[in-house]
Amino acid sequence: MHRLTNRQILLGITGGIAAYKSAELTRLLKKAGADVRVVMTPAATEFITPLTLQALSGHPVHLQLLDPEAEAGMGHIELARWADHILIAPASADFIARCAAGMGNDLLTTLCLASDAQISLAPAMNQAMWRDSHTQANIEALKSAGFNIWGPDAGEQACGDTGPGRMLEPTDLAERLAAEFDYLALSGKTVFITAGPTREPLDPVRFISNHSSGKMGYALAQAAVDAGAKVKLISGPVNLAPPERVECVQVETAEQMLAASMEGIETCDLFIGAAAVADYRPVAIAEHKIKKGNEEIMELRLVKNPDIIATVAKHIHRPFTVGFAAETRDVIHYARDKLTRKHLDLVIANDVSVPGIGFNSNENQVTLVTAEDAITLPQTSKRLLAKQLIDQIAQQLKTNNE
Ligand code: C5P
């Protein structure tokens, strides 16, 4: 069910006795890590209170199309864009009819019209209403329009009838919803990414650092989330806003970056070291600002920093480990050396002697180096490159797990 982690699910509830099961469905989706927003039709509120769904989803329930308060928060168009998937459970005969007719006469039908997300319906109604030729024609129309129709089940009904019309059980619906995200390359995977520089303090006002902008690591975090992963971004000080849905841990020094990287490493499937970690740090941090003296030369004593990625790659539950190699010559040779020395699965190598790519620029050109292969990707923006890299890494991860 990890495939639902981070997914944004809009749960629509329409009027029917099965609405009480939607409380359990909300709980299951939340437990699986999904972010759930609930929309209820007025009829649904006759069967279950919005307060119950608010408590379970952790967000106010959306009830009306033109509610000034709701529009001031997340308006209906924003809500339509926000959703990765719209699940309507239970979907009543009336809702199905309005949806099939392409109507937008309440919030839920409007959201279905306005959203590009996949829509799934879990019909629930009396067996005669389900069998009715109008309902059947509406269901066929919705299927041809690309809607998923999940259920209904047959059996005993709340009204005393027996036949088709029972809403599928919440566990079944949650499982079907999770399976909808299987196509994503990193669905259900946990990814840790280090990004940016580290800062190694000398005294309370000075530090040793480098020019890493963090752009590549942040773009990789965004691409990994888009590919369905749960992402922890461990970032040194940069001027970038963390991508949405990413857990961002801000650190300064290499030692802090190591601690944040090792925390929960046994849950990590893929580790990408995109940070430019300072190789050395001052032996001691002066308690007070170091004063200018008379001497012309000042010597600093430095001690080696831990190698974060090599430590990760040595862990007993080691994830698939991907490192970066910024080189100025013999790129592939040095990248392969890094691969063996640090026990990595893949090294993303780039030639930083070429102007306009790598450090602090918006474009990059890289070669993916494994023990057997070296694949060069064309020069492109870091954002597009990140997407290609995540696709390539996901493929290798899959082959590795087979
Ligand atoms: O040894 P070098 O710094 O060239 O290796 C680069 C790769 O190793 C990058 O993936 C970088 O994030 C990682 N690294 C690290 N910890 C260090 C130094 C480098 O994780 N102390």
mmCIF file of C-alpha atoms in Angstrom, residues 216-359:
data_model
loop_
_atom_site.group_PDB
_atom_site.id
_atom_site.type_symbol
_atom_site.label_atom_id
_atom_site.label_comp_id
_atom_site.label_asym_id
_atom_site.label_seq_id
_atom_site.Cartn_x
_atom_site.Cartn_y
_atom_site.Cartn_z
ATOM 1 C CA MET A 216 20.520 19.156 -9.229
ATOM 2 C CA GLY A 217 19.590 17.518 -5.913
ATOM 3 C CA TYR A 218 16.381 19.552 -5.596
ATOM 4 C CA ALA A 219 15.406 18.727 -9.189
ATOM 5 C CA LEU A 220 16.042 15.040 -8.461
ATOM 6 C CA ALA A 221 13.852 15.254 -5.338
ATOM 7 C CA GLN A 222 11.026 16.776 -7.393
ATOM 8 C CA ALA A 223 11.394 14.134 -10.130
ATOM 9 C CA ALA A 224 11.458 11.294 -7.568
ATOM 10 C CA VAL A 225 8.257 12.565 -5.918
ATOM 11 C CA ASP A 226 6.615 12.889 -9.327
ATOM 12 C CA ALA A 227 7.641 9.280 -9.974
ATOM 13 C CA GLY A 228 5.682 8.177 -6.880
ATOM 14 C CA ALA A 229 8.481 7.984 -4.300
ATOM 15 C CA LYS A 230 8.488 9.086 -0.682
ATOM 16 C CA VAL A 231 11.431 11.467 -0.570
ATOM 17 C CA LYS A 232 13.682 12.729 2.203
ATOM 18 C CA LEU A 233 15.876 15.575 0.989
ATOM 19 C CA ILE A 234 18.872 16.223 3.216
ATOM 20 C CA SER A 235 19.993 19.675 2.260
ATOM 21 C CA GLY A 236 22.903 21.928 3.048
ATOM 22 C CA PRO A 237 22.292 25.725 3.025
ATOM 23 C CA VAL A 238 20.886 26.763 -0.383
ATOM 24 C CA ASN A 239 18.550 29.415 -1.751
ATOM 25 C CA LEU A 240 15.879 27.026 -2.976
ATOM 26 C CA ALA A 241 12.400 26.200 -1.717
ATOM 27 C CA PRO A 242 11.981 22.480 -1.031
ATOM 28 C CA PRO A 243 9.659 20.801 -3.559
ATOM 29 C CA GLU A 244 6.142 20.024 -2.356
ATOM 30 C CA ARG A 245 5.520 16.605 -0.775
ATOM 31 C CA VAL A 246 9.212 16.257 0.088
ATOM 32 C CA GLU A 247 10.432 15.898 3.663
ATOM 33 C CA CYS A 248 13.310 18.348 3.801
ATOM 34 C CA VAL A 249 15.924 18.069 6.560
ATOM 35 C CA GLN A 250 18.116 21.173 6.701
ATOM 36 C CA VAL A 251 21.688 20.614 7.814
ATOM 37 C CA GLU A 252 24.906 22.617 7.812
ATOM 38 C CA THR A 253 27.909 20.369 8.376
ATOM 39 C CA ALA A 254 28.988 17.060 6.826
ATOM 40 C CA GLU A 255 28.595 15.356 10.178
ATOM 41 C CA GLN A 256 25.005 16.593 10.471
ATOM 42 C CA MET A 257 24.373 15.469 6.880
ATOM 43 C CA LEU A 258 25.714 12.017 7.739
ATOM 44 C CA ALA A 259 23.493 11.743 10.840
ATOM 45 C CA ALA A 260 20.385 12.814 8.872
ATOM 46 C CA SER A 261 21.268 10.375 6.071
ATOM 47 C CA MET A 262 21.678 7.410 8.419
ATOM 48 C CA GLU A 263 18.464 8.119 10.312
ATOM 49 C CA GLY A 264 15.974 5.556 8.963
ATOM 50 C CA ILE A 265 18.423 4.259 6.329
ATOM 51 C CA GLU A 266 16.997 0.734 6.766
ATOM 52 C CA THR A 267 13.729 1.996 5.211
ATOM 53 C CA CYS A 268 15.515 3.565 2.221
ATOM 54 C CA ASP A 269 15.380 1.856 -1.198
ATOM 55 C CA LEU A 270 17.435 4.384 -3.129
ATOM 56 C CA PHE A 271 20.091 6.837 -1.926
ATOM 57 C CA ILE A 272 21.349 9.583 -4.203
ATOM 58 C CA GLY A 273 24.344 11.617 -3.022
ATOM 59 C CA ALA A 274 24.055 14.876 -4.961
ATOM 60 C CA ALA A 275 25.591 17.023 -2.210
ATOM 61 C CA ALA A 276 28.995 18.637 -2.559
ATOM 62 C CA VAL A 277 30.250 17.584 0.852
ATOM 63 C CA ALA A 278 33.302 19.402 2.178
ATOM 64 C CA ASP A 279 36.147 16.886 2.259
ATOM 65 C CA TYR A 280 37.720 18.483 5.351
ATOM 66 C CA ARG A 281 36.593 20.495 8.359
ATOM 67 C CA PRO A 282 38.547 22.546 10.875
ATOM 68 C CA VAL A 283 39.999 20.374 13.638
ATOM 69 C CA ALA A 284 38.413 22.648 16.241
ATOM 70 C CA ILE A 285 35.787 25.397 16.107
ATOM 71 C CA ALA A 286 36.997 28.504 17.950
ATOM 72 C CA GLU A 287 34.580 29.540 20.658
ATOM 73 C CA HIS A 288 35.035 33.241 19.819
ATOM 74 C CA LYS A 289 35.751 35.088 16.583
ATOM 75 C CA ILE A 290 39.375 34.496 15.549
ATOM 76 C CA LYS A 291 41.197 37.841 15.742
ATOM 77 C CA LYS A 292 43.490 39.178 13.043
ATOM 78 C CA GLY A 293 47.110 38.825 14.237
ATOM 79 C CA ASN A 294 50.420 40.272 13.018
ATOM 80 C CA GLU A 295 51.510 37.115 11.183
ATOM 81 C CA GLU A 296 51.399 37.179 7.338
ATOM 82 C CA ILE A 297 50.515 33.514 7.038
ATOM 83 C CA MET A 298 47.824 31.787 8.969
ATOM 84 C CA GLU A 299 47.588 28.018 8.997
ATOM 85 C CA LEU A 300 44.410 26.069 9.419
ATOM 86 C CA ARG A 301 44.399 22.507 10.671
ATOM 87 C CA LEU A 302 41.778 20.391 8.976
ATOM 88 C CA VAL A 303 40.507 16.895 9.598
ATOM 89 C CA LYS A 304 38.866 14.597 7.044
ATOM 90 C CA ASN A 305 35.060 14.518 6.994
ATOM 91 C CA PRO A 306 33.197 11.208 6.959
ATOM 92 C CA ASP A 307 32.325 9.958 3.484
ATOM 93 C CA ILE A 308 28.522 9.936 3.652
ATOM 94 C CA ILE A 309 27.777 7.910 0.548
ATOM 95 C CA ALA A 310 30.464 5.306 1.318
ATOM 96 C CA THR A 311 29.006 4.904 4.829
ATOM 97 C CA VAL A 312 25.525 4.394 3.344
ATOM 98 C CA ALA A 313 26.859 1.866 0.807
ATOM 99 C CA LYS A 314 28.495 -0.146 3.625
ATOM 100 C CA HIS A 315 25.296 -0.407 5.683
ATOM 101 C CA ILE A 316 23.907 -3.883 6.253
ATOM 102 C CA HIS A 317 20.547 -2.823 4.737
ATOM 103 C CA ARG A 318 22.243 -0.863 1.977
ATOM 104 C CA PRO A 319 19.915 0.878 -0.483
ATOM 105 C CA PHE A 320 20.663 1.121 -4.209
ATOM 106 C CA THR A 321 23.337 3.799 -3.955
ATOM 107 C CA VAL A 322 23.986 6.457 -6.574
ATOM 108 C CA GLY A 323 26.822 8.959 -6.396
ATOM 109 C CA PHE A 324 27.941 11.948 -8.431
ATOM 110 C CA ALA A 325 31.421 12.487 -9.799
ATOM 111 C CA ALA A 326 32.443 15.946 -10.915
ATOM 112 C CA GLU A 327 35.675 15.531 -12.852
ATOM 113 C CA THR A 328 37.815 17.702 -15.090
ATOM 114 C CA ARG A 329 39.467 14.914 -17.139
ATOM 115 C CA ASP A 330 39.273 11.145 -17.743
ATOM 116 C CA VAL A 331 35.677 11.398 -16.517
ATOM 117 C CA ILE A 332 34.630 7.787 -17.050
ATOM 118 C CA HIS A 333 37.864 6.354 -15.701
ATOM 119 C CA TYR A 334 37.632 8.352 -12.444
ATOM 120 C CA ALA A 335 33.889 7.725 -12.127
ATOM 121 C CA ARG A 336 34.425 3.968 -12.353
ATOM 122 C CA ASP A 337 37.179 4.221 -9.775
ATOM 123 C CA LYS A 338 34.733 6.015 -7.437
ATOM 124 C CA LEU A 339 32.131 3.328 -8.130
ATOM 125 C CA THR A 340 34.422 0.549 -6.876
ATOM 126 C CA ARG A 341 36.123 2.487 -4.100
ATOM 127 C CA LYS A 342 32.853 3.626 -2.501
ATOM 128 C CA HIS A 343 30.893 0.431 -3.373
ATOM 129 C CA LEU A 344 28.283 2.367 -5.357
ATOM 130 C CA ASP A 345 25.755 0.899 -7.793
ATOM 131 C CA LEU A 346 25.844 3.832 -10.184
ATOM 132 C CA VAL A 347 27.858 6.998 -10.652
ATOM 133 C CA ILE A 348 26.515 10.048 -12.470
ATOM 134 C CA ALA A 349 29.597 11.653 -13.925
ATOM 135 C CA ASN A 350 30.009 15.102 -15.381
ATOM 136 C CA ASP A 351 32.893 17.046 -16.838
ATOM 137 C CA VAL A 352 33.011 20.280 -14.837
ATOM 138 C CA SER A 353 35.752 21.723 -17.070
ATOM 139 C CA VAL A 354 33.083 22.331 -19.765
ATOM 140 C CA PRO A 355 31.667 25.872 -19.364
ATOM 141 C CA GLY A 356 27.891 26.217 -18.797
ATOM 142 C CA ILE A 357 27.265 22.846 -17.162
ATOM 143 C CA GLY A 358 27.540 21.448 -13.654
ATOM 144 C CA PHE A 359 28.179 23.593 -10.584
#
